[in-house]
Short mmCIF file of C-alpha atoms and ligand atoms in Angstrom, two decimals:
data_model
loop_
_atom_site.label_atom_id
_atom_site.label_comp_id
_atom_site.label_asym_id
_atom_site.label_seq_id
_atom_site.Cartn_x
_atom_site.Cartn_y
_atom_site.Cartn_z
CA MET A 320 40.82 -8.89 -17.54
CA LYS A 321 40.64 -10.08 -13.94
CA LYS A 322 40.10 -13.85 -13.54
CA TYR A 323 37.35 -15.15 -11.25
CA PRO A 324 37.00 -18.75 -10.04
CA PRO A 325 34.34 -20.74 -11.94
CA ALA A 326 30.93 -20.60 -10.30
CA TYR A 327 28.95 -23.82 -9.84
CA TYR A 328 25.16 -23.54 -10.26
CA SER A 329 24.19 -25.42 -7.12
CA ASP A 330 26.70 -23.68 -4.88
CA TYR A 331 25.97 -20.25 -6.30
CA LEU A 332 22.28 -20.67 -5.47
CA GLY A 333 22.91 -22.34 -2.12
CA LEU A 334 20.71 -25.22 -3.22
CA ASP A 335 22.06 -27.75 -0.73
CA LYS A 336 20.74 -25.56 2.08
CA LEU A 337 17.59 -24.48 0.30
CA LEU A 338 16.53 -27.95 -0.81
CA SER A 339 17.22 -29.56 2.54
CA SER A 340 15.02 -27.04 4.36
CA GLN A 341 11.74 -28.91 3.99
CA GLU A 342 11.39 -30.82 7.24
CA LEU A 343 7.95 -32.38 7.49
CA LEU A 344 6.71 -32.37 11.09
CA SER A 345 4.23 -35.12 10.21
CA LYS A 346 7.18 -37.33 9.20
CA LYS A 347 9.05 -36.45 12.38
CA TYR A 348 6.00 -37.53 14.40
CA ASP A 349 5.65 -40.77 12.37
CA SER A 350 2.43 -39.78 10.69
CA GLU A 351 3.63 -38.56 7.30
CA ALA A 352 1.14 -36.36 5.46
CA HIS A 353 1.79 -36.11 1.72
CA ASP A 354 0.57 -32.51 1.38
CA GLU A 355 2.76 -31.04 4.10
CA MET A 356 5.57 -30.78 1.51
CA LEU A 357 3.38 -28.50 -0.63
CA PHE A 358 2.39 -26.48 2.44
CA ILE A 359 6.03 -25.86 3.37
CA ILE A 360 7.24 -25.13 -0.16
CA VAL A 361 4.43 -22.64 -0.85
CA HIS A 362 5.23 -20.78 2.36
CA GLN A 363 8.95 -20.80 1.59
CA ALA A 364 8.30 -19.49 -1.92
CA TYR A 365 6.29 -16.65 -0.33
CA GLU A 366 9.12 -15.83 2.03
CA LEU A 367 11.62 -15.71 -0.86
CA TRP A 368 9.41 -13.28 -2.73
CA PHE A 369 8.92 -11.25 0.46
CA LYS A 370 12.72 -10.98 0.62
CA GLN A 371 12.79 -9.59 -2.91
CA ILE A 372 9.99 -7.13 -2.10
CA ILE A 373 11.94 -5.90 0.94
CA HIS A 374 15.06 -5.54 -1.23
CA GLU A 375 13.15 -3.30 -3.65
CA LEU A 376 11.38 -1.37 -0.88
CA ASP A 377 14.65 -0.70 0.97
CA SER A 378 16.27 0.70 -2.15
CA VAL A 379 13.34 3.07 -2.75
CA ILE A 380 13.26 4.06 0.93
CA ASN A 381 16.99 4.86 0.79
CA MET A 382 16.48 7.08 -2.25
CA PHE A 383 13.71 8.97 -0.50
CA ARG A 384 15.77 9.55 2.64
CA HIS A 385 17.63 12.30 0.80
CA GLU A 386 16.45 15.90 0.91
CA TYR A 387 16.86 16.20 -2.85
CA ILE A 388 15.65 13.41 -5.09
CA ASP A 389 16.91 13.44 -8.65
CA GLU A 390 14.33 12.92 -11.43
CA VAL A 391 16.37 9.86 -12.52
CA ASN A 392 15.76 8.28 -9.13
CA ILE A 393 12.02 8.74 -9.47
CA GLY A 394 12.29 6.72 -12.70
CA ILE A 395 14.26 4.00 -10.91
CA ALA A 396 11.79 4.00 -8.00
CA VAL A 397 8.92 3.63 -10.47
CA SER A 398 10.49 0.57 -12.10
CA ARG A 399 11.21 -1.03 -8.72
CA LEU A 400 7.72 -0.43 -7.37
CA ALA A 401 6.33 -1.81 -10.64
CA ARG A 402 8.41 -4.95 -10.04
CA ILE A 403 6.84 -5.26 -6.59
CA THR A 404 3.36 -5.15 -8.11
CA ASP A 405 4.27 -7.95 -10.54
CA ILE A 406 5.51 -10.07 -7.66
CA GLN A 407 2.32 -9.34 -5.71
CA LYS A 408 0.18 -10.53 -8.63
CA LEU A 409 2.13 -13.78 -8.59
CA LEU A 410 1.62 -14.07 -4.83
CA ILE A 411 -2.14 -13.84 -5.26
CA GLU A 412 -2.08 -16.47 -8.03
CA GLN A 413 0.10 -18.73 -5.88
CA LEU A 414 -2.70 -19.28 -3.35
CA ARG A 415 -4.45 -21.35 -6.01
CA ILE A 416 -1.65 -23.95 -5.86
CA LEU A 417 -2.13 -24.31 -2.10
CA GLU A 418 -5.86 -24.78 -2.67
CA THR A 419 -5.11 -28.06 -4.49
CA MET A 420 -4.63 -29.31 -0.93
CA THR A 421 -8.07 -30.02 0.46
CA SER A 422 -9.28 -29.15 3.89
CA LEU A 423 -9.11 -32.80 4.98
CA ASP A 424 -5.53 -33.12 3.68
CA PHE A 425 -4.63 -30.09 5.81
CA LEU A 426 -6.15 -31.69 8.89
CA ASP A 427 -3.67 -34.56 8.47
CA PHE A 428 -0.89 -32.35 9.81
CA ARG A 429 -2.52 -29.12 11.12
CA ASN A 430 -2.20 -30.20 14.76
CA PHE A 431 1.57 -30.50 14.46
CA ILE A 432 2.15 -26.88 13.47
CA THR A 433 0.31 -25.11 16.32
CA PRO A 434 0.90 -22.31 17.40
CA ALA A 435 2.94 -21.37 14.29
CA SER A 436 1.04 -19.21 11.82
CA GLY A 437 1.53 -16.78 8.93
CA PHE A 438 0.62 -14.25 11.62
CA GLN A 439 4.27 -14.67 12.63
CA SER A 440 5.72 -14.00 9.20
CA PHE A 441 8.49 -11.61 10.16
CA GLN A 442 9.09 -10.48 6.61
CA PHE A 443 5.38 -9.84 5.99
CA ARG A 444 5.31 -7.56 9.06
CA LEU A 445 8.47 -5.84 7.87
CA ILE A 446 6.82 -5.14 4.51
CA GLU A 447 3.77 -3.69 6.30
CA ASN A 448 5.99 -1.47 8.48
CA LYS A 449 8.23 -0.35 5.64
CA LEU A 450 5.22 0.55 3.52
CA GLY A 451 3.98 2.57 6.48
CA LEU A 452 1.10 0.68 8.08
CA ASP A 453 -0.09 2.81 10.99
CA PRO A 454 0.80 0.82 14.17
CA THR A 455 -2.32 2.20 15.92
CA GLN A 456 -4.48 0.49 13.29
CA ARG A 457 -3.20 -2.97 14.15
CA THR A 458 -5.60 -5.36 15.83
CA MET A 459 -4.69 -6.45 19.35
CA LEU A 460 -4.75 -10.17 19.89
CA ASN A 461 -5.66 -11.33 23.42
CA GLU A 462 -4.88 -7.75 24.51
CA LYS A 463 -1.34 -8.11 23.19
CA GLY A 464 0.26 -6.40 20.21
CA TYR A 465 1.40 -8.41 17.18
CA ARG A 466 5.10 -8.11 18.15
CA SER A 467 4.69 -10.18 21.30
CA TYR A 468 3.92 -13.24 19.14
CA PHE A 469 7.46 -13.18 17.71
CA ALA A 470 10.79 -14.52 18.96
CA GLU A 471 12.80 -11.90 20.85
CA LYS A 472 15.29 -11.23 18.04
CA HIS A 473 12.41 -10.51 15.69
CA GLN A 474 10.55 -8.33 18.23
CA LYS A 475 13.54 -6.01 18.40
CA GLN A 476 13.85 -5.69 14.64
CA LEU A 477 10.13 -5.16 14.21
CA LYS A 478 10.19 -2.36 16.76
CA GLU A 479 13.12 -0.77 14.93
CA SER A 480 11.28 -1.03 11.63
CA GLU A 481 8.31 0.78 13.19
CA GLU A 482 10.57 3.55 14.45
CA GLN A 483 12.40 4.10 11.17
CA SER A 484 10.91 6.40 8.55
CA SER A 485 8.51 4.37 6.44
CA LEU A 486 7.94 4.88 2.74
CA PHE A 487 4.66 6.59 3.66
CA HIS A 488 6.44 9.20 5.77
CA LEU A 489 9.25 9.76 3.29
CA VAL A 490 6.81 10.21 0.43
CA GLU A 491 4.81 12.62 2.58
CA LYS A 492 7.98 14.68 3.20
CA TRP A 493 8.89 14.55 -0.50
CA LEU A 494 5.43 15.81 -1.43
CA GLU A 495 5.65 18.56 1.18
CA ARG A 496 8.92 19.74 -0.36
CA THR A 497 7.54 20.08 -3.89
CA PRO A 498 8.23 23.67 -4.81
CA PHE A 499 5.39 24.41 -7.22
CA LEU A 500 2.54 24.89 -4.77
CA GLU A 501 3.12 28.61 -4.36
CA SER A 502 4.45 30.75 -7.15
CA GLU A 503 4.14 34.41 -7.93
CA GLY A 504 1.22 35.11 -10.22
CA PHE A 505 0.03 31.52 -10.17
CA ASN A 506 -3.27 31.22 -8.40
CA PHE A 507 -3.95 27.51 -8.81
CA TRP A 508 -5.84 27.18 -5.53
CA GLU A 509 -8.08 30.15 -6.29
CA SER A 510 -8.94 28.84 -9.77
CA TYR A 511 -9.36 25.34 -8.42
CA LYS A 512 -11.65 26.54 -5.64
CA LYS A 513 -13.84 28.46 -8.08
CA ALA A 514 -14.10 25.45 -10.39
CA VAL A 515 -15.01 23.23 -7.43
CA ILE A 516 -17.76 25.57 -6.21
CA THR A 517 -19.24 25.79 -9.72
CA MET A 518 -19.15 22.01 -10.06
CA LEU A 519 -20.77 21.45 -6.63
CA ASP A 520 -23.48 24.07 -7.30
CA GLU A 521 -24.29 22.39 -10.62
CA ASP A 522 -24.43 18.98 -8.95
CA LYS A 523 -26.82 20.36 -6.32
CA GLN A 524 -29.10 21.85 -8.97
CA THR A 525 -29.16 18.49 -10.79
CA ILE A 526 -30.41 16.81 -7.61
CA ILE A 527 -32.97 19.54 -6.87
CA ASN A 528 -34.35 19.45 -10.44
CA ASN A 529 -34.33 15.68 -10.92
CA PRO A 530 -37.98 14.90 -11.80
CA ILE A 531 -37.80 11.11 -11.40
CA ILE A 532 -36.77 10.73 -7.75
CA SER A 533 -38.96 10.81 -4.64
CA GLU A 534 -38.64 13.62 -2.06
CA GLU A 535 -37.13 11.14 0.38
CA LYS A 536 -34.46 10.08 -2.13
CA ARG A 537 -33.80 13.72 -3.02
CA GLN A 538 -33.14 14.52 0.63
CA LYS A 539 -30.77 11.57 0.92
CA GLU A 540 -28.87 12.70 -2.15
CA LEU A 541 -28.69 16.25 -0.83
CA ASN A 542 -27.24 14.95 2.44
CA ALA A 543 -24.64 12.96 0.52
CA HIS A 544 -23.90 16.07 -1.51
CA GLU A 545 -23.35 18.04 1.70
CA ASN A 546 -20.81 15.38 2.79
CA THR A 547 -18.93 15.85 -0.48
CA ARG A 548 -18.92 19.62 0.13
CA GLU A 549 -17.55 18.96 3.63
CA ASN A 550 -14.78 16.81 2.14
CA PHE A 551 -13.83 19.62 -0.19
CA ARG A 552 -13.77 22.10 2.70
CA ALA A 553 -10.95 20.05 4.21
CA ILE A 554 -8.91 20.55 1.04
CA PHE A 555 -9.14 24.32 1.46
CA ASP A 556 -8.99 24.65 5.22
CA GLN A 557 -6.04 23.27 7.20
CA ASP A 558 -7.97 23.19 10.50
CA LYS A 559 -10.68 21.06 8.91
CA HIS A 560 -8.04 18.80 7.42
CA ASP A 561 -6.27 18.40 10.76
CA GLU A 562 -9.59 17.61 12.41
CA LEU A 563 -10.05 14.72 9.95
CA VAL A 564 -6.49 13.54 10.65
CA HIS A 565 -7.32 13.59 14.35
CA LYS A 566 -10.38 11.41 13.69
CA ASN A 567 -8.24 9.00 11.61
CA LEU A 568 -10.20 9.90 8.50
CA ARG A 569 -7.13 11.40 6.79
CA ARG A 570 -3.49 10.60 7.33
CA MET A 571 -1.33 12.61 4.97
CA SER A 572 -0.47 16.20 5.91
CA PHE A 573 -2.38 19.13 4.42
CA ARG A 574 0.56 20.22 2.30
CA ALA A 575 1.40 16.73 1.06
CA THR A 576 -2.26 16.20 0.11
CA HIS A 577 -2.16 19.42 -1.92
CA ALA A 578 1.00 18.35 -3.72
CA ALA A 579 -0.43 14.90 -4.50
CA LEU A 580 -3.60 16.48 -5.84
CA PHE A 581 -1.58 18.87 -7.96
CA ILE A 582 0.46 16.02 -9.44
CA HIS A 583 -2.71 14.11 -10.28
CA LEU A 584 -4.46 17.08 -11.86
CA TYR A 585 -1.42 18.08 -13.95
CA ARG A 586 -0.16 14.60 -14.72
CA ASP A 587 -0.32 15.25 -18.49
CA GLN A 588 2.66 17.60 -18.11
CA PRO A 589 5.79 15.60 -18.98
CA ILE A 590 7.51 16.76 -15.77
CA LEU A 591 4.79 15.27 -13.62
CA GLN A 592 4.37 11.96 -15.40
CA GLN A 593 6.96 10.05 -13.34
CA PRO A 594 5.73 11.44 -9.98
CA PHE A 595 2.20 10.55 -11.09
CA LYS A 596 3.26 6.99 -11.98
CA PHE A 597 5.04 6.76 -8.65
CA LEU A 598 1.96 7.77 -6.66
CA THR A 599 -0.20 5.43 -8.73
CA LEU A 600 2.12 2.53 -7.98
CA LEU A 601 1.83 3.16 -4.25
CA VAL A 602 -1.93 2.80 -4.63
CA ASP A 603 -1.42 -0.33 -6.77
CA ILE A 604 0.79 -1.90 -4.10
CA ASP A 605 -1.75 -1.06 -1.39
CA GLU A 606 -4.57 -2.45 -3.50
CA LEU A 607 -2.68 -5.67 -4.25
CA MET A 608 -1.93 -6.10 -0.53
CA THR A 609 -5.64 -5.71 0.14
CA ALA A 610 -6.48 -8.14 -2.68
CA TRP A 611 -4.02 -10.68 -1.26
CA ARG A 612 -5.46 -10.30 2.25
CA TYR A 613 -8.99 -10.83 0.96
CA ARG A 614 -7.99 -13.78 -1.24
CA HIS A 615 -6.08 -15.35 1.67
CA ALA A 616 -9.12 -14.87 3.96
CA LEU A 617 -11.31 -16.69 1.41
CA MET A 618 -8.82 -19.54 1.15
CA VAL A 619 -8.74 -19.80 4.94
CA LEU A 620 -12.54 -20.04 5.04
CA ARG A 621 -12.61 -22.97 2.64
CA MET A 622 -9.62 -24.58 4.36
CA ILE A 623 -10.65 -24.35 8.04
CA GLY A 624 -14.20 -22.92 7.90
CA THR A 625 -14.89 -20.78 10.94
CA LYS A 626 -12.43 -22.60 13.22
CA ILE A 627 -9.88 -20.49 15.09
CA GLY A 628 -6.43 -20.14 13.51
CA THR A 629 -3.32 -22.03 14.60
CA GLY A 630 -1.96 -18.63 15.66
CA GLY A 631 -4.94 -18.10 18.00
CA THR A 632 -7.04 -15.50 16.18
CA SER A 633 -10.72 -15.98 15.32
CA GLY A 634 -9.45 -17.03 11.87
CA HIS A 635 -11.57 -15.90 8.92
CA ASP A 636 -13.31 -13.10 10.88
CA TYR A 637 -9.99 -11.68 12.06
CA LEU A 638 -8.57 -11.79 8.54
CA LYS A 639 -11.68 -10.13 7.07
CA MET A 640 -11.25 -7.30 9.56
CA THR A 641 -7.60 -6.72 8.60
CA VAL A 642 -8.59 -6.34 4.94
CA GLU A 643 -10.12 -2.91 5.53
CA LYS A 644 -7.96 -1.83 8.45
CA SER A 645 -4.60 -2.33 6.82
CA LYS A 646 -4.65 0.21 3.99
CA VAL A 647 -1.69 2.58 4.05
CA TYR A 648 -2.25 4.98 1.17
CA GLN A 649 -5.96 5.64 1.78
CA ASP A 650 -5.53 9.38 1.04
CA LEU A 651 -4.10 8.62 -2.39
CA PHE A 652 -6.85 6.07 -2.95
CA ASN A 653 -9.49 8.71 -2.27
CA MET A 654 -7.81 11.43 -4.32
CA ALA A 655 -10.35 11.13 -7.14
CA THR A 656 -12.90 12.74 -4.82
CA PHE A 657 -11.16 16.05 -5.54
CA PHE A 658 -10.70 15.76 -9.27
CA ILE A 659 -12.25 18.37 -11.54
CA PRO A 660 -12.44 18.35 -15.37
CA ARG A 661 -9.17 19.14 -17.22
CA SER A 662 -10.92 21.96 -19.08
CA THR A 663 -11.30 23.93 -15.82
CA LEU A 664 -7.62 23.72 -14.76
CA PRO A 665 -5.45 26.86 -14.94
CA PRO A 666 -2.40 26.38 -17.27
CA LEU A 667 0.92 25.60 -15.58
CA PRO A 668 3.33 28.57 -15.90
CA ASP A 669 6.85 28.11 -17.36
CA ASP A 670 8.68 29.13 -14.18
CA ILE A 671 7.05 26.25 -12.36
CA LYS A 672 8.21 23.81 -15.04
CA LYS A 673 11.73 25.23 -14.65
CA LYS A 674 11.62 24.82 -10.88
CA LEU A 675 10.93 21.16 -11.32
CA GLY A 676 14.13 20.78 -13.35
CA PHE A 677 12.57 19.23 -16.42
CA PHE A 678 12.62 22.09 -18.84
CA TYR A 679 14.23 22.44 -22.22
CA THR A 680 13.84 25.24 -24.69
CA THR A 681 15.63 26.27 -27.89
CA GLN A 682 14.42 29.85 -27.36
CA GLN A 683 16.82 32.41 -25.85
C1 HEM B 924 -3.66 -23.81 4.51
C2 HEM B 924 -3.29 -22.58 4.27
C3 HEM B 924 -3.43 -21.46 5.23
C4 HEM B 924 -4.28 -21.32 6.27
C5 HEM B 924 -5.38 -22.27 6.75
C6 HEM B 924 -4.00 -20.04 6.88
C7 HEM B 924 -4.65 -19.55 7.97
C8 HEM B 924 -4.39 -18.36 8.58
C9 HEM B 924 -5.08 -17.83 9.73
C10 HEM B 924 -6.24 -18.51 10.44
C11 HEM B 924 -4.52 -16.65 10.04
C12 HEM B 924 -4.89 -15.75 11.22
C13 HEM B 924 -3.87 -15.91 12.30
C14 HEM B 924 -4.07 -17.21 13.04
O1 HEM B 924 -4.93 -17.24 13.93
O2 HEM B 924 -3.36 -18.17 12.74
C15 HEM B 924 -3.49 -16.41 9.08
C16 HEM B 924 -2.71 -15.27 9.04
C17 HEM B 924 -1.77 -15.04 8.10
N1 HEM B 924 -1.34 -15.89 7.12
FE1 HEM B 924 -2.19 -17.62 6.62
N2 HEM B 924 -3.00 -19.44 6.19
C18 HEM B 924 -2.61 -20.26 5.17
C19 HEM B 924 -1.62 -20.01 4.24
C20 HEM B 924 -0.83 -18.92 4.21
C21 HEM B 924 0.22 -18.67 3.27
C22 HEM B 924 0.63 -19.58 2.10
C23 HEM B 924 0.79 -17.49 3.60
C24 HEM B 924 1.94 -16.89 2.91
C25 HEM B 924 2.97 -16.41 3.54
C26 HEM B 924 0.09 -16.98 4.76
C27 HEM B 924 0.37 -15.79 5.39
C28 HEM B 924 -0.34 -15.28 6.43
C29 HEM B 924 -0.10 -13.97 6.99
C30 HEM B 924 0.93 -12.95 6.51
C31 HEM B 924 -1.00 -13.82 8.03
C32 HEM B 924 -1.17 -12.59 8.92
C33 HEM B 924 -2.28 -11.72 8.36
C34 HEM B 924 -2.61 -10.51 9.23
O3 HEM B 924 -2.41 -10.55 10.45
O4 HEM B 924 -3.09 -9.52 8.67
N3 HEM B 924 -0.89 -17.86 5.09
N4 HEM B 924 -3.43 -17.45 8.20
#
C-alpha cells in the first residue's frame, strides 16, 4: 500500500489562517467593541457554508450540462440538492445567534464597516446566478446594477456567472428533452384537457349554485374563476403561454412546463419519483432562500430600524422588496394550479416507461 505523510489536524484544516482572520476594525481604531468578534465569525461561517453550497450546485450544474443524463445522476443530484436544503435551514437558524447582539452593541462598531455590506457577498450573488435568478429582476441601486458595487475581479466573475448556463436553464433544457410527451396512441393532453374542462365547469356550477353568498361575492368568485380558466388556457396554447412569458408572468418554456406538469401528475410511477424529488428540491431551495431573505429582513429591522444600510440601500424596505422579486422557480411553485385528481389521469403506457429507461419485466 502506498505510504502518505502523516496529516496534522491544524495544518490539514488551515486553522492558522482561518483563526487569524478575525480582525476587529473597532480594535484597530482603538475603540474595541466586544460583539464585533461575533459579527465577523457569523459572517465568515455563512461564507464557508456558501462555499459548500456552490460546490454542490456546481456538481449538479455539471451533470446537467450533458445532453443525456443518466438516472443514477438524478439520484446523486437529488442527494446534493437535499444537502443544500439542510445547510439553508442551518443558515436561517444561525441568524438567531447574531440576534444575541443588541442594536446598541452593533452601533458600537457599525460606523467602522461602512460601506461594506452583505450586499457585496460575492458568493451569495454567485449562488443566486447559478440557481438562475433572472438578472432583469434585480433591483437597481442608485441607478447602478449590483455588480458595480463589487471589486473589479469580482465584477468580472459575476458577469461570467450570469452568462453561463444556470441550473434553471439546464433544468429547462432537460425537461424539454423528456421523450414521453408525445407517443403514438397516448393522448395525455386530450384526456387532461377534458378532465380540466369538467373540473372547471363543476367549479363554476358550485359558485353559481352557492346559496349562502351575496350576488356581489358570487360575481367576484366568478371573476376569479375566469382567471383560473385563463391560466389553464396558457397550458394548452403556446401563444398564450408565450404572452405570459413576455409579461414576466411565466418563465419556463411551454414544453418544459408540460414536462414538469407531467412529472408531477405521474410522480407515483417509480420512473418519475427521482425527477419529481428533484423538481421538489428546486422549489425547496427557492423557498428556503425566500425564507432566509425574509428572516434576514426582520433581523435588520430590529437591528437598525428603518435606517439606511451600510451598503447604501433603504435597508429593511429594500430587503422586503427582494423577498418577492428574487424567486427563481416560480413556475414550479405554481404548478399545483394545474393539478387534477389522480382518478382522472390516463394510465401511462408501457412504451413510455421503456423510453425512460427504468423498465424491468420477467415477461418475454
Ligand atoms: C447586524 C446584522 C446585519 C445587518 C444589520 C444587515 C443589514 C443589511 C442591509 C441593510 C442590507 C441591504 C444592503 C445595504 O444597504 O447594506 C443587507 C443585505 C444583505 N445582507 Fe445583511 N445584515 C446583517 C447580517 C447579515 C449576515 C449575517 C449575512 C450573511 C451572509 C448577511 C447577508 C446579506 C446579504 C446576502 C445581503 C444582500 C441581500 C439582497 O440584496 O438581496 N447579512 N444586510
